[in-house]
Coordinates of C-alpha atoms in Angstrom, one line a residue:
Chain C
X1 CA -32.0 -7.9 7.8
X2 CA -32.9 -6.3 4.4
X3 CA -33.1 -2.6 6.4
X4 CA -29.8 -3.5 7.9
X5 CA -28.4 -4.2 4.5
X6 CA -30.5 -1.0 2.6
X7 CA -28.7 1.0 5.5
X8 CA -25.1 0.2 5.4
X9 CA -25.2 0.0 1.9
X10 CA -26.5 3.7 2.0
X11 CA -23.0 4.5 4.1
X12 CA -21.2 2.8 1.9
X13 CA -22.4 4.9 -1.0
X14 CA -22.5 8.3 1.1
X15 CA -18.6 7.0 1.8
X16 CA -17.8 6.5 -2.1
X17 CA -19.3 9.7 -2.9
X18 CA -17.2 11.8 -0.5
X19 CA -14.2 10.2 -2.2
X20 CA -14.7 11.0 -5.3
X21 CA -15.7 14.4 -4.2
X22 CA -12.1 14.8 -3.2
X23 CA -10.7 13.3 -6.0
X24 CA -12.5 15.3 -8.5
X25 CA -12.4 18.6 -6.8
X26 CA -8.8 19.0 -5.2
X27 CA -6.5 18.8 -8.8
X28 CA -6.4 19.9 -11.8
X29 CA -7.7 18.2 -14.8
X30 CA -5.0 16.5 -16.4
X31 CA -4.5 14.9 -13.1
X32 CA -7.3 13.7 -13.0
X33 CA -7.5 12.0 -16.1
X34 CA -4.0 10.5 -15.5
X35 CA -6.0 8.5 -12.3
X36 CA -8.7 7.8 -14.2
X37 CA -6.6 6.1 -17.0
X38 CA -4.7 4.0 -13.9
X39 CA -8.4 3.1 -12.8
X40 CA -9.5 1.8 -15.8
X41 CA -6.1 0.0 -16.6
X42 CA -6.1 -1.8 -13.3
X43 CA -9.4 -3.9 -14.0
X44 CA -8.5 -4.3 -17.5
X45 CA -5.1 -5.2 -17.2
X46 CA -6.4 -7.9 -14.1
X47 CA -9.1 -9.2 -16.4
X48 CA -7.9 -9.4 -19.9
X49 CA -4.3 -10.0 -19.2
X50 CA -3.1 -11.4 -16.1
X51 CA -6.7 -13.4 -15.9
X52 CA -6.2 -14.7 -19.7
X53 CA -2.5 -16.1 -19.1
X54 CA -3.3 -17.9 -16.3
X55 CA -6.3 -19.5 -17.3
X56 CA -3.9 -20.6 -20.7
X57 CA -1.3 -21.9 -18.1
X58 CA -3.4 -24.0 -16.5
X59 CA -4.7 -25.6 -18.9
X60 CA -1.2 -26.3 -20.4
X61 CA 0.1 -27.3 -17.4
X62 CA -3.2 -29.5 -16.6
X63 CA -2.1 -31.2 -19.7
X64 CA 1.6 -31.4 -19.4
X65 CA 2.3 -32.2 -15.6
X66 CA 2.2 -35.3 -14.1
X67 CA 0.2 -35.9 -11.4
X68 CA 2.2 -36.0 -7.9
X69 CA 3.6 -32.7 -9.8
X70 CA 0.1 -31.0 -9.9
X71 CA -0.9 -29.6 -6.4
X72 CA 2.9 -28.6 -5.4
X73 CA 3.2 -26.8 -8.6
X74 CA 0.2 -25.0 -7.8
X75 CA 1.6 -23.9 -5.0
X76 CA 5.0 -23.0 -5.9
X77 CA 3.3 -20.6 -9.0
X78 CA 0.6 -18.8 -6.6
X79 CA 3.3 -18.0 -4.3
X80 CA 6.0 -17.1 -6.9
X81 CA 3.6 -15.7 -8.9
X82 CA 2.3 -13.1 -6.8
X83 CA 5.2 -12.4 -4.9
X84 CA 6.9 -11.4 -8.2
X85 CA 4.3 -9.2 -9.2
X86 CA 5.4 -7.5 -5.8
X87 CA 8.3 -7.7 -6.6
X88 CA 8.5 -5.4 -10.0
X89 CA 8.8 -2.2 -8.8
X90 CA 12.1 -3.0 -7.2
X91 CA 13.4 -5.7 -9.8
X92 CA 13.2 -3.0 -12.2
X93 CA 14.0 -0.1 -10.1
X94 CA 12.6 2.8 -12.0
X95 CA 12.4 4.9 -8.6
X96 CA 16.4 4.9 -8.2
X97 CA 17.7 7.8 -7.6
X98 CA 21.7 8.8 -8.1
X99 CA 21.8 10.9 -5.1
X100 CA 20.0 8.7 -3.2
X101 CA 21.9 5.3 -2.3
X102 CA 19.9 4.1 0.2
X103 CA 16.8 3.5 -1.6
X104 CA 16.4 0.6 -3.6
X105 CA 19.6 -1.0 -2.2
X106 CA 19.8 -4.3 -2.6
X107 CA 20.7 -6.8 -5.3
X108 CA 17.2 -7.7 -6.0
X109 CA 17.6 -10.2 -8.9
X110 CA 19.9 -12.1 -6.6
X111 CA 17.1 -12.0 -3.7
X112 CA 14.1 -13.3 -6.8
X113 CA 16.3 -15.9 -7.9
X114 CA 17.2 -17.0 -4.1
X115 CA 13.1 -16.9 -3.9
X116 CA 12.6 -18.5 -7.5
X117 CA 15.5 -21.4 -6.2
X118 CA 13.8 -22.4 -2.6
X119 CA 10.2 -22.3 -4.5
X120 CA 11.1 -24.4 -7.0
X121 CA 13.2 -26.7 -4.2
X122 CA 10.3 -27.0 -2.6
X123 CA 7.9 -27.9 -5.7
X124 CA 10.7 -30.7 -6.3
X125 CA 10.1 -31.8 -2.5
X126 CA 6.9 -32.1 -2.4
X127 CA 6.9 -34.2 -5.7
X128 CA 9.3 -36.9 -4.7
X129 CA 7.4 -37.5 -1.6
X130 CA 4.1 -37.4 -3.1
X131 CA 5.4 -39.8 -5.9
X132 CA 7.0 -42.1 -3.8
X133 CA 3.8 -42.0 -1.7
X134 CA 1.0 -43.0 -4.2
X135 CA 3.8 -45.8 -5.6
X136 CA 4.2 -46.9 -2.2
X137 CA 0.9 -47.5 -1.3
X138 CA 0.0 -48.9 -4.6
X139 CA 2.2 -51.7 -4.5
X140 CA 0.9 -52.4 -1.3
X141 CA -2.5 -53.0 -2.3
X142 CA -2.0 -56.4 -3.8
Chain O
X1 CA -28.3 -6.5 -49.8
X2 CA -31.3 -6.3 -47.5
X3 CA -32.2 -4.7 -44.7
X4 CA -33.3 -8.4 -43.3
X5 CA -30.2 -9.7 -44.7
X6 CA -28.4 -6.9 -42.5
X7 CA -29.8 -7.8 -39.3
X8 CA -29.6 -11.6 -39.8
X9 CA -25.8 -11.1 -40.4
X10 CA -25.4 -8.7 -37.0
X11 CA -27.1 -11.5 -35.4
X12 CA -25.0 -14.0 -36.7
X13 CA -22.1 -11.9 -35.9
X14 CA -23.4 -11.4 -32.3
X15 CA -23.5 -14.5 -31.7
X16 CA -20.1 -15.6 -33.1
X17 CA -19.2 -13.3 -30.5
X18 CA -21.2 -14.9 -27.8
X19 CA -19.6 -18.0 -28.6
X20 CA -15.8 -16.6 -28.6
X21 CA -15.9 -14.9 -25.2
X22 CA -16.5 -17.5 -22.4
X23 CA -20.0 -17.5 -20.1
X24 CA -19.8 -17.8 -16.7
X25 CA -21.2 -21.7 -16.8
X26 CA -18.0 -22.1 -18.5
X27 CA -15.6 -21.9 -15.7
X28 CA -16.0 -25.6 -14.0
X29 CA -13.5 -25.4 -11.3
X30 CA -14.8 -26.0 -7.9
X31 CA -12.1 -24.1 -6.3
X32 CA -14.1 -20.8 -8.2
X33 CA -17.0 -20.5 -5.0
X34 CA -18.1 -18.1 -2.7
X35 CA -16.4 -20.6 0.1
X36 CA -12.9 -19.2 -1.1
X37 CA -14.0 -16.2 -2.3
X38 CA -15.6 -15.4 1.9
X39 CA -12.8 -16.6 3.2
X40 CA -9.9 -14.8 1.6
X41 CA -12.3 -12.0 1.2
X42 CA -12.5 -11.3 4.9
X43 CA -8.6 -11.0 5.5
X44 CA -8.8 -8.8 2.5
X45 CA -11.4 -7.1 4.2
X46 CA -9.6 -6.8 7.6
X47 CA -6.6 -5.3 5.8
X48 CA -8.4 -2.8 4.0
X49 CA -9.4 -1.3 7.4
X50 CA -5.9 -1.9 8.6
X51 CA -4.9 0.1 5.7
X52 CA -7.5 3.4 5.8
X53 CA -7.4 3.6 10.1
X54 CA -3.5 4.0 9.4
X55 CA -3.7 6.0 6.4
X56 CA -6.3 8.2 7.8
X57 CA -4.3 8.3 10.7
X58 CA -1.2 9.2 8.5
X59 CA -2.9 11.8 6.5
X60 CA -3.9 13.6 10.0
X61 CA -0.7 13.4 11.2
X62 CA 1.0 15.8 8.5
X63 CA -2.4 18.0 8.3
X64 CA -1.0 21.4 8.8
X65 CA -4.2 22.2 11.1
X66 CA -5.6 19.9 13.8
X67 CA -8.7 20.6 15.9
X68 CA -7.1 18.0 18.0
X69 CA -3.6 17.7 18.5
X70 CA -1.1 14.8 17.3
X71 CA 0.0 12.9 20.5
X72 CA 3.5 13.2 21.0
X73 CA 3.4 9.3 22.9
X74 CA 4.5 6.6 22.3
X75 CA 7.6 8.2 20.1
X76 CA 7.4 4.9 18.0
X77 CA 3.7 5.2 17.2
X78 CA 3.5 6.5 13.5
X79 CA 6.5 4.1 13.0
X80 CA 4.4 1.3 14.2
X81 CA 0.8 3.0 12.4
X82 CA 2.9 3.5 9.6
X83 CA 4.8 0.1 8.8
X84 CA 1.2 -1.7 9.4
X85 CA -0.2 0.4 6.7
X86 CA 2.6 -0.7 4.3
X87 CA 2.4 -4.3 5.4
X88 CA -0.9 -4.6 5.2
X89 CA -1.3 -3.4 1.8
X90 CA 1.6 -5.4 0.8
X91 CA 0.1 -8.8 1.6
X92 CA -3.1 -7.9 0.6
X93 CA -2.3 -8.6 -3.0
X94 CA -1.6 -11.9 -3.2
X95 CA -4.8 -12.2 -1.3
X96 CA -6.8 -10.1 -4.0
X97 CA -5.2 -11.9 -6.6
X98 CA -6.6 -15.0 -5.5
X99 CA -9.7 -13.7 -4.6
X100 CA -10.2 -11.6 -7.8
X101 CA -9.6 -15.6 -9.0
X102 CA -12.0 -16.9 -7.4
X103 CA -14.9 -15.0 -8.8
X104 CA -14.1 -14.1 -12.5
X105 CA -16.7 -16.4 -13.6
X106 CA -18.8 -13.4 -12.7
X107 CA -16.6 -11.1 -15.2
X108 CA -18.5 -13.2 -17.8
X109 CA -21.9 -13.1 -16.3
X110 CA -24.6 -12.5 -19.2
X111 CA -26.8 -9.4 -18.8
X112 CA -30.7 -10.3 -18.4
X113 CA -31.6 -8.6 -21.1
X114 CA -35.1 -9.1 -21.5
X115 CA -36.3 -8.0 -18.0
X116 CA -35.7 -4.2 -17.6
X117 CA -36.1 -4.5 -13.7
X118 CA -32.8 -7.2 -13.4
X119 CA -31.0 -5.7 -15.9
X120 CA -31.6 -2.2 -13.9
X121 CA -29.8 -4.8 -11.1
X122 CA -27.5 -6.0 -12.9
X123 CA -26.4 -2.8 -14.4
X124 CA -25.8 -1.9 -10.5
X125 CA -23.8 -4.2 -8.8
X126 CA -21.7 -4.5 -12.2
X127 CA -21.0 -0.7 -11.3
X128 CA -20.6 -0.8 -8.1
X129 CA -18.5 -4.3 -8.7
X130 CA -16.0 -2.3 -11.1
X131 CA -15.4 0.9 -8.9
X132 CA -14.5 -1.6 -6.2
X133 CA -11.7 -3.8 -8.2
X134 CA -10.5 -0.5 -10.2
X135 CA -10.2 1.4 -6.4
X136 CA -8.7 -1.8 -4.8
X137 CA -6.0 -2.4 -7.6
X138 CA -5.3 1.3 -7.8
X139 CA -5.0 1.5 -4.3
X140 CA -2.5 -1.4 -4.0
X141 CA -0.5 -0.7 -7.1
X142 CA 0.0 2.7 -6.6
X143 CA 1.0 2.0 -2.4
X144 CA 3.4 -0.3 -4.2
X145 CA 5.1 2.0 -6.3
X146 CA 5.1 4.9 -4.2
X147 CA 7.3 2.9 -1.6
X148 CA 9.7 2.0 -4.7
X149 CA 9.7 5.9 -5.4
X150 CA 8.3 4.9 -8.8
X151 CA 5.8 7.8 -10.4
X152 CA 5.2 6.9 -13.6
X153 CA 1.9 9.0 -13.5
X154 CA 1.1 12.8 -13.1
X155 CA -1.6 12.6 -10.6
X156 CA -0.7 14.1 -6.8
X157 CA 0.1 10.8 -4.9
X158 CA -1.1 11.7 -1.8
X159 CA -4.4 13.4 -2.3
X160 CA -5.0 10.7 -5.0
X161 CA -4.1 8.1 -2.6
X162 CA -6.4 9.4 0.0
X163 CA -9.4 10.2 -2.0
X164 CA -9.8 7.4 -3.7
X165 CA -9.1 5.0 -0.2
X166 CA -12.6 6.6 0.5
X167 CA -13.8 5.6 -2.7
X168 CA -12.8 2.0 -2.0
X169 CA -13.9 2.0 1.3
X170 CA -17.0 3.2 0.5
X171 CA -17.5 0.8 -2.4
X172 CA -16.8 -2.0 0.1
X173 CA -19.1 -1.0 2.4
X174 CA -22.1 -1.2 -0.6
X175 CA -20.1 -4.6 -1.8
X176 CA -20.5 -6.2 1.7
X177 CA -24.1 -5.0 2.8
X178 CA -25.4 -6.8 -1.0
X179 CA -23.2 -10.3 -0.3
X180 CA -23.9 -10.0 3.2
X181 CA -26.4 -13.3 3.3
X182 CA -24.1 -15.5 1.3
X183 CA -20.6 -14.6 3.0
X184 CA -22.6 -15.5 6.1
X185 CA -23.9 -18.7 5.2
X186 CA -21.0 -19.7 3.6
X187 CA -18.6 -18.2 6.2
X188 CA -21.0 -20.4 8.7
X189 CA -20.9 -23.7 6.4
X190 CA -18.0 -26.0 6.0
X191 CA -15.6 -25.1 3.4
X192 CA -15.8 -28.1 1.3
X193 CA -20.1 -26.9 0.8
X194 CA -21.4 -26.6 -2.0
X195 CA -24.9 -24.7 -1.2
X196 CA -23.8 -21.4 -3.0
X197 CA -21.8 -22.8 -5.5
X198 CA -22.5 -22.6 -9.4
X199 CA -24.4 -25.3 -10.8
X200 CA -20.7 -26.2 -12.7
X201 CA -18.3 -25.6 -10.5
X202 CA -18.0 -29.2 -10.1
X203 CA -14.3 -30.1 -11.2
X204 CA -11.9 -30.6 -8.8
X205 CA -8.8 -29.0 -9.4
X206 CA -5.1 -29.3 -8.5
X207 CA -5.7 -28.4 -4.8
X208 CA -8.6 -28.7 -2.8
X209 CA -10.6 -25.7 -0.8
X210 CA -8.5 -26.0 2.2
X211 CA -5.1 -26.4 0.1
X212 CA -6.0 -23.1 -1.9
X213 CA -6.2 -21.2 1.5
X214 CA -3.5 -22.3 3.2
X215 CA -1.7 -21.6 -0.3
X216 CA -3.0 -18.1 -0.2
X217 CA -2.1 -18.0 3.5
X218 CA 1.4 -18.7 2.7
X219 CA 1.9 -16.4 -0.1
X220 CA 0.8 -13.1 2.2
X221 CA 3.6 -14.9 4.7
X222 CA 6.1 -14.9 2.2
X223 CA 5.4 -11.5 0.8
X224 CA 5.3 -10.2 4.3
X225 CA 9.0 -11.8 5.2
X226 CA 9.9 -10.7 1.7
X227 CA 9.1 -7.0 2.0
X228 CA 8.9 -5.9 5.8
X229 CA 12.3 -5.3 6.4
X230 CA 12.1 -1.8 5.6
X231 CA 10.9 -1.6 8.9
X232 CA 10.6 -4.8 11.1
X233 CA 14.7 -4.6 12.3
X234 CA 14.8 -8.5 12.8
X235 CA 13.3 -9.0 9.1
X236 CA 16.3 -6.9 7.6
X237 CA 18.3 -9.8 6.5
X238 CA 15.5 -11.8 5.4
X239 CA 13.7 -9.4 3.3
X240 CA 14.8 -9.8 -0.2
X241 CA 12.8 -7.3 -1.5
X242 CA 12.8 -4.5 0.9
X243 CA 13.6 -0.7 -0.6
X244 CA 15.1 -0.1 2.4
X245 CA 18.3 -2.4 3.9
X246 CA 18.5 0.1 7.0
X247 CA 21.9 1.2 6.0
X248 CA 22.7 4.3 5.1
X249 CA 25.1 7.7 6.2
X250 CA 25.4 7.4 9.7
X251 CA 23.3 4.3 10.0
X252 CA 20.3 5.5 9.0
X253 CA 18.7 5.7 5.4
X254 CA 17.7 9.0 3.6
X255 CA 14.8 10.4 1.8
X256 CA 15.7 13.9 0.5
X257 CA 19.3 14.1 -0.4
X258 CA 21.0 17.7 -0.1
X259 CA 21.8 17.3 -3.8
X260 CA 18.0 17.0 -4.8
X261 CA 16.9 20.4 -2.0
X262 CA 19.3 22.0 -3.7
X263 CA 21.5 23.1 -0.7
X264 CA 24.6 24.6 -1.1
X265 CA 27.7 25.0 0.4
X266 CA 27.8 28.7 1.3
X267 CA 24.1 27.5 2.9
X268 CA 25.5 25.6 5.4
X269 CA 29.2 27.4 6.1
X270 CA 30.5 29.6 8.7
X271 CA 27.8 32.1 7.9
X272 CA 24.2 29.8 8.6
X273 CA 22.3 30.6 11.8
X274 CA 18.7 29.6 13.3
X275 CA 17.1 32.7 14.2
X276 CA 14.1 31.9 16.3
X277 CA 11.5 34.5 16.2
X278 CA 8.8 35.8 17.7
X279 CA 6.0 39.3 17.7
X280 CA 8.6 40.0 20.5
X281 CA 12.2 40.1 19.5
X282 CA 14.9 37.6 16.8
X283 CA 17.1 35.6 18.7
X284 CA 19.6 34.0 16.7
X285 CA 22.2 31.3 17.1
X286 CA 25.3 30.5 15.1
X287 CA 26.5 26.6 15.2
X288 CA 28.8 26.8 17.5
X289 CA 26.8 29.2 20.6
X290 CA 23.8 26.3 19.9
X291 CA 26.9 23.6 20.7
X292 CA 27.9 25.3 23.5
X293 CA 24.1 25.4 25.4
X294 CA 22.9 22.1 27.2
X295 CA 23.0 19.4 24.9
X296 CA 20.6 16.3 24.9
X297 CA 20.1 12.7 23.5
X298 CA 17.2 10.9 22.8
X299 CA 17.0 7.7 20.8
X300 CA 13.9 8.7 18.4
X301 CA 13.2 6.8 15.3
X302 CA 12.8 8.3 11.9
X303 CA 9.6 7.0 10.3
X304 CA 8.8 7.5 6.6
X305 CA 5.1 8.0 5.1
X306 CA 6.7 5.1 2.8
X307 CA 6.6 2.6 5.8
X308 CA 10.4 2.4 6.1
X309 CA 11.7 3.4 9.5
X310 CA 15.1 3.4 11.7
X311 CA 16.2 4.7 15.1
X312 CA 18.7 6.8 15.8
X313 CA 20.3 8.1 18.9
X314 CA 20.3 12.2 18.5
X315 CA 22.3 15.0 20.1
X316 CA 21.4 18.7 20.2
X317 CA 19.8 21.2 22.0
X318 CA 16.3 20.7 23.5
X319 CA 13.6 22.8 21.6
X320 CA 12.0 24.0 24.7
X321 CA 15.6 25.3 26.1
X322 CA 15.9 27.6 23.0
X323 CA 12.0 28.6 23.1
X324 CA 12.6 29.5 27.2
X325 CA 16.0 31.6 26.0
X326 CA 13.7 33.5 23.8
X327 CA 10.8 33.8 26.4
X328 CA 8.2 32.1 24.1
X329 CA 5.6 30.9 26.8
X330 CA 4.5 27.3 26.3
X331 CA 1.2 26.2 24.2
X332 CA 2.9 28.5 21.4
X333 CA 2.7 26.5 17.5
X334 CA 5.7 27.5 15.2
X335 CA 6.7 26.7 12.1
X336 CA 9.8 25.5 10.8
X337 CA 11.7 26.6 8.0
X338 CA 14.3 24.6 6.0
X339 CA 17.1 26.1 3.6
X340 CA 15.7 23.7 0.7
X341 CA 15.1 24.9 -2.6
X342 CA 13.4 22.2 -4.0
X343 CA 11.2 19.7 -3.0
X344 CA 7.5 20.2 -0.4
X345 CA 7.7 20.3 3.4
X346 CA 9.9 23.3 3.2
X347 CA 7.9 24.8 5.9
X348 CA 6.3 22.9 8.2
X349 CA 4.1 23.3 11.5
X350 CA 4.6 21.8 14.4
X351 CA 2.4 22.1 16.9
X352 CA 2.4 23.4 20.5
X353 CA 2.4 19.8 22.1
X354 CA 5.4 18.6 19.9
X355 CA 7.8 22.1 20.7
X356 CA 7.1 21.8 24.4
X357 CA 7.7 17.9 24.5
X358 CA 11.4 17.5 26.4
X359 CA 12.2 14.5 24.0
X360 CA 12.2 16.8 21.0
X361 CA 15.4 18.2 20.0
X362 CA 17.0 20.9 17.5
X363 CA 19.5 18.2 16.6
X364 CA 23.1 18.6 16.0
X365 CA 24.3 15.0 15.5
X366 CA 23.7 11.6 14.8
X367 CA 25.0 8.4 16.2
X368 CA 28.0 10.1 17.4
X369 CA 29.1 12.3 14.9
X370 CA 27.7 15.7 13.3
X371 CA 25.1 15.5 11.2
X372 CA 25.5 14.3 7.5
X373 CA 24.4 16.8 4.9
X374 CA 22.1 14.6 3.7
X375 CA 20.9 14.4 7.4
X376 CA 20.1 18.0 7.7
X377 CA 23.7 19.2 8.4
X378 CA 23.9 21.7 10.1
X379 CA 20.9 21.0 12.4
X380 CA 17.3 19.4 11.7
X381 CA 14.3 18.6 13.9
X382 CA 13.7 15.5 15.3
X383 CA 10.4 14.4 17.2
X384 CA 8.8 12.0 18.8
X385 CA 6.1 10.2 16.9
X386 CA 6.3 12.7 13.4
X387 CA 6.0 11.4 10.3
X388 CA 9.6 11.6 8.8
X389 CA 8.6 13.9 6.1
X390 CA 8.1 16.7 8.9
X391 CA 11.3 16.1 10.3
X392 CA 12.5 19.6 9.2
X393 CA 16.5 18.9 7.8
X394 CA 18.1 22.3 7.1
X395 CA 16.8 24.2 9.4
X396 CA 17.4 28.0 9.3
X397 CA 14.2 29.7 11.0
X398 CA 11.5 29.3 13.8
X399 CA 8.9 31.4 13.4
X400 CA 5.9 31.6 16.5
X401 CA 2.5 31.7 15.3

């Protein structure tokens, strides 16, 4: 098992090298430090950011929500959440081009608020039911 | 002050320090375990390799030299290799994101300082651990924004893009063959065990195990219908966040405008021709005379490296008629050369197999009508199973190799 491991780790490495042997030797320098600079922004912007504000929304929101609220509004924000991150590129569309009208055409705004709406409709669905659920079988219990 | 006094107040400092930035026994949710972290890690691992076959397939495909050639069959095959590659890196991030979640504690993780042999370890897999997340998110975010046309860098997309999916690969690989005990256990256990867990991932959290995945599930779905309408026809109304709606001159959307190639009017007037030629003699045919010879149609679709593809139905002459005019035997490469001014892919090969194929055409219209400008008025090249960015528009010379 542990030569099987030592082994396909070694591929993985011989694979890694090779990559950056074509990244490092096919442009020019600048170029290469502009990747580098998207490299080392990725994690950092992951990490220290997008990790930071979540970990503060939860626990505001572990605080603040009630508790059939908590597991659909989980939901709701991963989905939402990540699907708007997707999303950016086009929201914002910084590749538009005047010459160019079919790329980039939709109303997309429109389209994340349509998203945003049946999200949050559902977050609102799930509630109720759940509510009335954990009342409904509380009253039962004598 | 001291030298003593110095150190004590570095230490003191350090450990304010300590103290501020959290330590991995400080993350207590039990949805942060390797049970998630397998689970979503091994569709993120399946759409990696989704992603490099069809990127390496990709990159082949508009290589100007191939040992062996591009298959001209099925004509919808790069459209198909091609959309999976954008799809599959599209849905893949909301399953990093959440799996990227579920192992942060490990961010935090404390080097062992004291032994030189774990810290030597340590040291590793951190590396090894941070070329893999800066690849992956590069990888992802700059797919992303290369199918919104977005380039706010200076770095060559494409060799950039294909380097570094190496360098991710590669680092998976190494990622994979270190974990390899524990995703197997735990992909082999129950979800709801707790055998590999940290000793504090104990508090339950808004969802359980199973809820998390099925959320994370349903997020790829929903960025999937979301996005894949560029090039999944039935997903066009659906897809809220497409680049593409499928609509465009003609019926069909546009990459390179003529504005942008910088074509101009007395380019394309009375006076253009496509001179075909060979060690042997020029042959060379106004508009009209290449109107007037056998004309075909084919329904071919137009597939873009950026994952967005339509099909048209195209009239024009056959490539292999005008190649038999000029007595160029078959097995003969040429390349084609466009008018455009600006922009790369102004010359293109195309090899033997794709000039000889009957379904690819020297084509004079689209849908019905001549050819938009911004379609390659007054005649383009359109192929079965090319990459759209070798779709020669503007074509004014065919030059045997």
């Amino acid at each position: 098992m542990l030569r099987t491991r030592l082994l396909i780790g070694l591929l993985g490495v011989v694979v890694g090298v090779y990559g950056a042997y074509l990244w490092l030797s096919r442009q020019e320098g600048p170029q290469i430090t502009s990747a580098a600079k998207w490299l080392v922004a990725g994690p950092i912007l992951h990490d220290l950011v997008l990790s930071m504000a979540v970990i503060l929304v939860v626990a505001v929101a572990s605080r603040v929500v009630p508790d059939p609220a908590r597991a659909p509004l989980a939901v709701g924000a991963i989905v939402l959440g990540s699907v708007s991150l997707i999303a950016v590129p086009m929201l914002g569309r910084y590749g538009e081009k005047p010459d160019n009208p079919t790329l980039l055409d939709r109303d997309y705004t429109t389209g994340w608020l349509v998203v945003a709406g049946l999200v949050l409709l559902g977050v609102l669905v799930a509630t109720v039911v759940r509510a009335r659920r954990s009342s409904g079988s509380s009253s039962d219990t004598p | 002050m001291t030298s003593t006094r110095l150190s004590d107040r570095f230490a003191a400092t350090v450990a304010t320090a300590q103290k501020a930035v959290p330590k991995e026994e400080d993350f207590t949710s039990r949805l942060r375990s390797p049970a998630i972290a397998a689970r979503v890690g091994l569709w993120l691992g399946i759409s990696f390799t989704v992603c490099f076959l069809t990127g390496l397939l990709s990159h082949y495909a508009q290589n100007p030299t191939q040992p062996v050639p591009f298959p001209t069959s099925p004509s919808w095959g790069y459209r198909v290799t091609q959309g999976l590659h954008v799809i599959s890196g599209t849905v893949a991030i909301p399953l990093l994101l959440v799996k990227l979640w579920s192992v942060l504690p490990k961010f935090f993780s404390r080097p062992p300082l004291r032994e030189l042999r774990a810290l030597a370890v340590w040291v590793l897999e951190k590396a090894s651990i941070g070329v893999l997340v800066g690849a992956s998110i590069f990888m992802l975010a700059s797919g992303l924004l290369n199918t919104a046309q977005w380039y706010p860098w200076e770095f060559s997309f494409r060799t950039t893009h294909y380097a570094l999916a190496w360098v991710t690969i590669g680092s998976l690989v190494v990622h994979i063959a270190v974990k390899l005990p524990i995703i197997r256990d735990v992909l082999l256990a129950d979800v709801d065990d707790t055998t590999h867990d940290r000793p504090t991932a104990v508090r339950p959290g808004a969802l359980s195990r199973r809820g998390l995945l099925r959320t994370t599930w349903l997020a790829a779905g929903v960025a999937f219908l979301a996005t894949a309408g560029s090039t999944v026809p039935l997903l066009r109304k659906i897809s809220v966040f497409a680049v593409r709606t499928g609509e465009g001159p003609q019926g069909i959307p546009i990459n390179r405008s003529a504005v942008v190639a910088d074509i101009r009017d007395s380019d394309v007037g009375a006076d253009w021709s496509l001179q075909l030629i060979s060690s042997e003699a020029i042959r060379s045919w106004d508009r009209s005379s290449l109107a007037a010879l056998t004309q075909r149609e084919e329904k071919l679709p137009i597939a873009c490296v950026e994952g967005w593809s339509a099909t048209g139905t195209w009239t024009g002459v056959r490539l292999r008629d005008l190649l038999d005019l000029a007595g160029v035997p078959r097995g003969s490469d040429l390349q084609m050369v466009s008018i455009q001014r600006r922009g790369g892919y102004g010359t293109t090969v195309l090899p033997a197999n794709f000039a000889d194929d009957d379904r690819t055409l020297i084509a004079l219209q689209l849908n019905g009508s001549d050819l938009d400008i911004d379609h390659g008025y007054p005649a383009r090249l359109i192929a079965p199973n090319r990459p759209g960015v070798l779709q020669t528009k503007w074509l004014t010379r065919i030059e045997v190799l």
